[in-house]
Amino acid sequence: MNAGSALKPLRSLLPVLVILALIALVPLFSPSNRFLSLAISAGINVIALYGLSVLFGQTGILSMGHAALVGVSAYAAAILARDFGVGFWVALPVAAVASAIFAMIVGVPSLRVGGHHFVIMTFAFGQLLAIVLTNGGDYTGAATGLDIAGPVTLFGADVTELTRYYLMVVAFVTVAAVASWAIIHSSYGRTLRAIRENEKLAASLGINVGRHKIGAFVVSGVFAGVSGVLLAYFLGHISPSQFSSFPSIYLALMVMIGGARLIEGPLAGGILVAFLPEVLNLDPVQSRIVYGICLIAVIMLLPDGLIGGIVRALRGLFAGKAKQEAERDAAPSEARR
Amino acid sequence: MIWSREDLKLKTVLKLAASAALCLGALAHPAWAEDNIVKIGVVAAESGSFVSAGHTLPAGVGLAVKQINDAGGFKVGGKTYKLEMVKRDDRTDIATAIAATQELVRDVKVQAIFGSETHDFTLAMAKITQPAKIIHFAGNSTLAKILNPDSVKPGGEDHYLFQSEPQEFQRSGSTARGVLSLLEPLLGFKPRKSVMIVGNDATGQFLSSYYYKALKAEGQDVPDIIFYPPDTTDFSPFLTRAKSLNPDIIHFWYNGDSTLTALPQALELGAAKSYFLFGVDPGIWKEKQLSADVPVAMSCVPVCWGESSNPKAKAYFEAYFAAGAPHGVTSSVSLLYHDYVHFLVEAWQKADSFDPDKTVEALLSLHHQGVVSDDLTFNPTHQVTHATEVCAAAPGGAISCAMQQPPAEAPKS
């Protein structure tokens, strides 16, 4: 294996890192606080989307209850802070593990069924969690939800301030992107893709399909868990409606529009869905119509999502140019003959 | 006269300079004017699922701003100021509500914020407005969960937050008393059994817990509270359950739009001997030409626009609708904000300062004459007290209304 082929996977990570570096530079241009706030919300979603891309993009399993996994960690962080005085940095791994455990609990029965049935199962679990939280009395704050108090500090500095929180979220998005990239390019990623392409064939090769599918769900739960803690500390108040079926559908929509198989897909989907209503000044009804049209267009025309489509178009363009150049180079020599 | 090329160039330069000077002059005027303008922010659901109540906020605040500015503004520190309302649509989405609040507080630098009507959004918004010392008014009785002597004291985390809706035990108490007293003569007997049908969300759960106690305090037998998922359109399972309990009154809480969907189904099913529709204005009842063969009570938050016993309400709603606001199920919610713009201005004048701490002091000491009440005051935990209007439509169609004063104390559970 030469150095070029060893570096090839790294080349796929480079564009994302460049984009994220540029995104990290945004505060230098003194953006409005509205922009920063929306960007933080989008970034928090993107972290969850990287988990969803492992599940959907690599393993081929679509979850319609992903917001529930985000909710589990958000509530875990809020309850840990309220009952045990646990701060952000301790809550982060603990709540992420809580989401992963919840993902496993949901995954074990759900993954006994496949395809559309799994989608319905995850949707039902998502709804169930919202119902439990809504009817959880004082423990979950019922439908009003829970406050989460306390600043987020890093090396003694308060990161709750908007620009600092933005940079912290960008850092977490970067970690999520690198982790997702590492999974894609690992033997584990190849195993997941083998399951995605042909479950029976994968099983015949000795791959424990069920265990790996649950594993992928658990991994996506960790991403969702990190996202949930960041969300809870950003908003300072969480309620069940934020983690019900509708936000889950939005997460699935984002990953499908952006593209689940490419590393840039979740980033593109998260940013697009967060900022499209803002840029085009769309109300929620108009937004849903636009997203619906986008989704139909993506499913019919760009099965690998928007980013997949752009990459394919660019490849086509360069391949076409290269072909033209080759033909042009070939033409005089043929004429000479 | 023939102009040389050089002259033409000079002429062009002069023209450009004159234009630039004019433009700068025009720009300079607003800069001077801005010194005398005080910005107040509104965050409301002008689109999305909460739009029905949401659009009333900017309409109510906007009308108050116009009234104050048309009257020549207000004086603070010997200088006359005018108000400017900066409104932002939260799209009934918490991320947008938070972004809008950040923008209003940090970019627009408003002196005060009004909204939102969505309870859990307001709690999250307060996390931004309070550390920034922004006076924040919200017509959400859920705020009772965080407004306490510790949180509102100087230096407390909600010192600048004000609840412009009565405490829920007060609103529920006056509503329950009003509903029962208006329905009794129309029914011809004293109603004894009530069933509540409530939207199962943050607001519905919170409100119904108080209304249940209020009904019990009035001696009602309440065998069940039936929760329905928000956005329900087929109420037959819930109504069938309610009918099986043979109630004298079915009380629909709290979303007026859902209630108006449920009522025809209830009437067709004959689910109860009478009904109460929370947050449905008699104006909508008349406009939609609704009718029922049993008595139907309605309540407004806080005063009705379609039919009112409050003498000031008529003039207010004439001005409100003349300003272009649509006739809505909950148009009266605008009064939970309109009066408090006037109240705030009075507080600034009394404090003779925009300093937030002095403003809070003034707000707590004032007795303001508003549309809702001639004596609006905030209690030590920053909550207002006033009456609620309840109306009842007789089977023949005649509507009668009455202002119901709140109980002095919360019923013992």
Short mmCIF file of N, CA, C and O in Angstrom, two decimals, chain B residues 256-322:
data_model
loop_
_atom_site.label_atom_id
_atom_site.label_comp_id
_atom_site.label_asym_id
_atom_site.label_seq_id
_atom_site.Cartn_x
_atom_site.Cartn_y
_atom_site.Cartn_z
N GLY B 256 -58.70 27.51 22.14
CA GLY B 256 -59.99 27.91 21.59
C GLY B 256 -60.28 27.27 20.23
O GLY B 256 -61.42 26.90 19.94
N ASP B 257 -59.24 27.15 19.40
CA ASP B 257 -59.44 26.57 18.06
C ASP B 257 -59.86 25.10 18.18
O ASP B 257 -60.78 24.65 17.48
N SER B 258 -59.18 24.36 19.07
CA SER B 258 -59.54 22.95 19.27
C SER B 258 -60.95 22.84 19.86
O SER B 258 -61.73 21.95 19.48
N THR B 259 -61.25 23.74 20.79
CA THR B 259 -62.56 23.71 21.44
C THR B 259 -63.67 23.91 20.41
O THR B 259 -64.70 23.23 20.47
N LEU B 260 -63.45 24.82 19.48
CA LEU B 260 -64.48 25.06 18.46
C LEU B 260 -64.62 23.88 17.51
O LEU B 260 -65.65 23.73 16.85
N THR B 261 -63.58 23.06 17.41
CA THR B 261 -63.68 21.83 16.62
C THR B 261 -64.47 20.79 17.42
O THR B 261 -65.26 20.02 16.86
N ALA B 262 -64.24 20.76 18.71
CA ALA B 262 -64.85 19.73 19.56
C ALA B 262 -66.32 19.99 19.83
O ALA B 262 -67.12 19.04 19.92
N LEU B 263 -66.70 21.28 19.96
CA LEU B 263 -68.07 21.58 20.40
C LEU B 263 -69.16 20.99 19.49
O LEU B 263 -70.09 20.34 19.99
N PRO B 264 -69.08 21.18 18.15
CA PRO B 264 -70.15 20.60 17.31
C PRO B 264 -70.26 19.09 17.47
O PRO B 264 -71.36 18.53 17.44
N GLN B 265 -69.11 18.44 17.66
CA GLN B 265 -69.13 16.98 17.85
C GLN B 265 -69.81 16.63 19.18
O GLN B 265 -70.56 15.67 19.27
N ALA B 266 -69.54 17.45 20.20
CA ALA B 266 -70.16 17.22 21.52
C ALA B 266 -71.67 17.43 21.45
O ALA B 266 -72.45 16.66 22.03
N LEU B 267 -72.07 18.48 20.73
CA LEU B 267 -73.51 18.78 20.61
C LEU B 267 -74.23 17.66 19.87
O LEU B 267 -75.33 17.26 20.22
N GLU B 268 -73.58 17.16 18.82
CA GLU B 268 -74.19 16.07 18.03
C GLU B 268 -74.34 14.81 18.87
O GLU B 268 -75.32 14.09 18.77
N LEU B 269 -73.32 14.59 19.71
CA LEU B 269 -73.33 13.39 20.55
C LEU B 269 -74.22 13.57 21.78
O LEU B 269 -74.58 12.59 22.44
N GLY B 270 -74.56 14.82 22.09
CA GLY B 270 -75.32 15.10 23.31
C GLY B 270 -74.54 14.68 24.54
O GLY B 270 -75.06 14.01 25.44
N ALA B 271 -73.29 15.10 24.57
CA ALA B 271 -72.38 14.60 25.61
C ALA B 271 -72.69 15.15 27.00
O ALA B 271 -72.34 14.52 27.99
N ALA B 272 -73.29 16.34 27.09
CA ALA B 272 -73.56 16.93 28.42
C ALA B 272 -74.77 17.86 28.35
O ALA B 272 -75.26 18.20 27.28
N LYS B 273 -75.21 18.29 29.55
CA LYS B 273 -76.38 19.19 29.62
C LYS B 273 -75.98 20.64 29.34
O LYS B 273 -76.83 21.48 29.04
N SER B 274 -74.71 20.93 29.48
CA SER B 274 -74.20 22.27 29.16
C SER B 274 -72.69 22.18 28.95
O SER B 274 -72.08 21.16 29.29
N TYR B 275 -72.13 23.27 28.41
CA TYR B 275 -70.70 23.26 28.10
C TYR B 275 -70.06 24.56 28.53
O TYR B 275 -70.70 25.61 28.57
N PHE B 276 -68.74 24.47 28.78
CA PHE B 276 -67.96 25.66 29.00
C PHE B 276 -66.77 25.63 28.04
O PHE B 276 -66.04 24.64 27.96
N LEU B 277 -66.57 26.73 27.31
CA LEU B 277 -65.48 26.83 26.35
C LEU B 277 -64.49 27.87 26.85
O LEU B 277 -64.76 29.06 26.79
N PHE B 278 -63.35 27.42 27.35
CA PHE B 278 -62.36 28.36 27.84
C PHE B 278 -61.71 29.08 26.65
O PHE B 278 -61.36 28.46 25.64
N GLY B 279 -61.54 30.37 26.78
CA GLY B 279 -60.80 31.14 25.79
C GLY B 279 -61.50 31.29 24.46
O GLY B 279 -60.85 31.52 23.44
N VAL B 280 -62.83 31.14 24.45
CA VAL B 280 -63.58 31.40 23.21
C VAL B 280 -64.41 32.66 23.43
O VAL B 280 -65.23 32.73 24.36
N ASP B 281 -64.19 33.65 22.61
CA ASP B 281 -64.86 34.94 22.79
C ASP B 281 -66.29 34.86 22.23
O ASP B 281 -66.51 34.25 21.18
N PRO B 282 -67.25 35.50 22.91
CA PRO B 282 -68.62 35.53 22.37
C PRO B 282 -68.69 36.18 20.99
O PRO B 282 -69.61 35.92 20.21
N GLY B 283 -67.68 37.02 20.70
CA GLY B 283 -67.64 37.64 19.37
C GLY B 283 -67.51 36.59 18.28
O GLY B 283 -68.16 36.67 17.23
N ILE B 284 -66.68 35.58 18.52
CA ILE B 284 -66.51 34.48 17.56
C ILE B 284 -67.79 33.66 17.49
O ILE B 284 -68.22 33.22 16.42
N TRP B 285 -68.40 33.46 18.66
CA TRP B 285 -69.67 32.71 18.72
C TRP B 285 -70.70 33.37 17.79
O TRP B 285 -71.38 32.70 17.02
N LYS B 286 -70.75 34.70 17.87
CA LYS B 286 -71.73 35.43 17.05
C LYS B 286 -71.31 35.46 15.58
O LYS B 286 -72.12 35.25 14.69
N GLU B 287 -70.03 35.72 15.34
CA GLU B 287 -69.55 35.83 13.95
C GLU B 287 -69.72 34.52 13.19
O GLU B 287 -70.04 34.51 12.01
N LYS B 288 -69.47 33.43 13.89
CA LYS B 288 -69.60 32.12 13.24
C LYS B 288 -71.04 31.62 13.26
O LYS B 288 -71.32 30.51 12.80
N GLN B 289 -71.91 32.43 13.83
CA GLN B 289 -73.35 32.10 13.95
C GLN B 289 -73.53 30.72 14.57
O GLN B 289 -74.29 29.89 14.06
N LEU B 290 -72.78 30.50 15.65
CA LEU B 290 -72.89 29.22 16.35
C LEU B 290 -74.18 29.21 17.17
O LEU B 290 -74.67 30.25 17.61
N SER B 291 -74.69 28.04 17.36
CA SER B 291 -75.87 27.92 18.22
C SER B 291 -75.84 26.55 18.90
O SER B 291 -75.15 25.63 18.43
N ALA B 292 -76.55 26.46 19.99
CA ALA B 292 -76.61 25.19 20.71
C ALA B 292 -77.99 25.06 21.35
O ALA B 292 -78.62 26.07 21.67
N ASP B 293 -78.41 23.82 21.50
CA ASP B 293 -79.72 23.61 22.13
C ASP B 293 -79.58 23.48 23.65
O ASP B 293 -80.55 23.18 24.34
N VAL B 294 -78.37 23.69 24.14
CA VAL B 294 -78.12 23.68 25.60
C VAL B 294 -77.30 24.94 25.92
O VAL B 294 -76.68 25.51 25.03
N PRO B 295 -77.26 25.34 27.19
CA PRO B 295 -76.48 26.53 27.53
C PRO B 295 -74.97 26.31 27.32
O PRO B 295 -74.46 25.22 27.60
N VAL B 296 -74.32 27.35 26.83
CA VAL B 296 -72.87 27.28 26.60
C VAL B 296 -72.21 28.51 27.23
O VAL B 296 -72.55 29.64 26.89
N ALA B 297 -71.30 28.26 28.16
CA ALA B 297 -70.55 29.37 28.78
C ALA B 297 -69.22 29.54 28.07
O ALA B 297 -68.68 28.59 27.50
N MET B 298 -68.74 30.77 28.06
CA MET B 298 -67.44 31.07 27.43
C MET B 298 -66.68 32.00 28.36
O MET B 298 -67.29 32.75 29.11
N SER B 299 -65.35 31.94 28.28
CA SER B 299 -64.59 32.90 29.07
C SER B 299 -63.54 33.55 28.19
O SER B 299 -63.13 32.98 27.18
N CYS B 300 -63.14 34.74 28.59
CA CYS B 300 -62.14 35.46 27.81
C CYS B 300 -60.94 35.74 28.70
O CYS B 300 -61.06 35.85 29.91
N VAL B 301 -59.79 35.86 28.04
CA VAL B 301 -58.55 36.09 28.79
C VAL B 301 -58.07 37.49 28.47
O VAL B 301 -57.36 37.68 27.50
N PRO B 302 -58.44 38.49 29.22
CA PRO B 302 -59.27 38.50 30.42
C PRO B 302 -60.66 39.12 30.18
O PRO B 302 -61.56 38.89 30.97
N VAL B 303 -60.84 39.89 29.09
CA VAL B 303 -62.11 40.61 28.86
C VAL B 303 -62.58 40.28 27.45
O VAL B 303 -61.77 40.18 26.53
N CYS B 304 -63.88 40.14 27.26
CA CYS B 304 -64.38 39.71 25.95
C CYS B 304 -64.53 40.90 25.00
O CYS B 304 -64.83 42.01 25.41
N TRP B 305 -64.37 40.62 23.71
CA TRP B 305 -64.55 41.69 22.72
C TRP B 305 -65.92 41.61 22.05
O TRP B 305 -66.44 42.61 21.57
N GLY B 306 -66.50 40.43 22.02
CA GLY B 306 -67.77 40.28 21.30
C GLY B 306 -68.95 40.78 22.10
O GLY B 306 -69.97 41.20 21.54
N GLU B 307 -68.83 40.76 23.38
CA GLU B 307 -69.91 41.14 24.30
C GLU B 307 -69.20 41.34 25.62
O GLU B 307 -68.49 40.43 26.08
N SER B 308 -69.33 42.51 26.20
CA SER B 308 -68.57 42.70 27.43
C SER B 308 -69.32 43.55 28.43
O SER B 308 -70.08 44.45 28.06
N SER B 309 -69.09 43.24 29.70
CA SER B 309 -69.68 44.04 30.76
C SER B 309 -68.68 45.10 31.21
O SER B 309 -69.00 45.91 32.07
N ASN B 310 -67.47 45.08 30.63
CA ASN B 310 -66.44 46.05 30.98
C ASN B 310 -66.59 47.29 30.09
O ASN B 310 -66.45 47.20 28.87
N PRO B 311 -66.88 48.47 30.69
CA PRO B 311 -67.14 49.66 29.87
C PRO B 311 -65.94 50.10 29.03
O PRO B 311 -66.13 50.64 27.93
N LYS B 312 -64.71 49.86 29.49
CA LYS B 312 -63.54 50.31 28.73
C LYS B 312 -63.21 49.39 27.55
O LYS B 312 -62.52 49.77 26.62
N ALA B 313 -63.70 48.16 27.64
CA ALA B 313 -63.33 47.15 26.64
C ALA B 313 -63.82 47.53 25.25
O ALA B 313 -63.11 47.31 24.26
N LYS B 314 -65.02 48.11 25.17
CA LYS B 314 -65.60 48.43 23.86
C LYS B 314 -64.68 49.38 23.09
O LYS B 314 -64.34 49.14 21.93
N ALA B 315 -64.27 50.47 23.77
CA ALA B 315 -63.39 51.46 23.12
C ALA B 315 -62.05 50.81 22.74
O ALA B 315 -61.52 51.06 21.65
N TYR B 316 -61.54 49.98 23.64
CA TYR B 316 -60.25 49.34 23.36
C TYR B 316 -60.35 48.47 22.11
O TYR B 316 -59.53 48.58 21.20
N PHE B 317 -61.37 47.61 22.07
CA PHE B 317 -61.45 46.68 20.94
C PHE B 317 -61.79 47.38 19.63
O PHE B 317 -61.38 46.93 18.57
N GLU B 318 -62.51 48.50 19.72
CA GLU B 318 -62.76 49.28 18.49
C GLU B 318 -61.43 49.74 17.91
O GLU B 318 -61.19 49.62 16.71
N ALA B 319 -60.58 50.30 18.79
CA ALA B 319 -59.27 50.79 18.34
C ALA B 319 -58.40 49.62 17.88
O ALA B 319 -57.68 49.73 16.88
N TYR B 320 -58.48 48.51 18.59
CA TYR B 320 -57.66 47.33 18.30
C TYR B 320 -57.99 46.77 16.90
O TYR B 320 -57.09 46.53 16.10
N PHE B 321 -59.26 46.62 16.64
CA PHE B 321 -59.64 46.07 15.33
C PHE B 321 -59.48 47.11 14.23
O PHE B 321 -59.16 46.78 13.08
N ALA B 322 -59.68 48.40 14.56
CA ALA B 322 -59.49 49.46 13.56
C ALA B 322 -58.03 49.52 13.11
O ALA B 322 -57.74 49.91 11.97
#
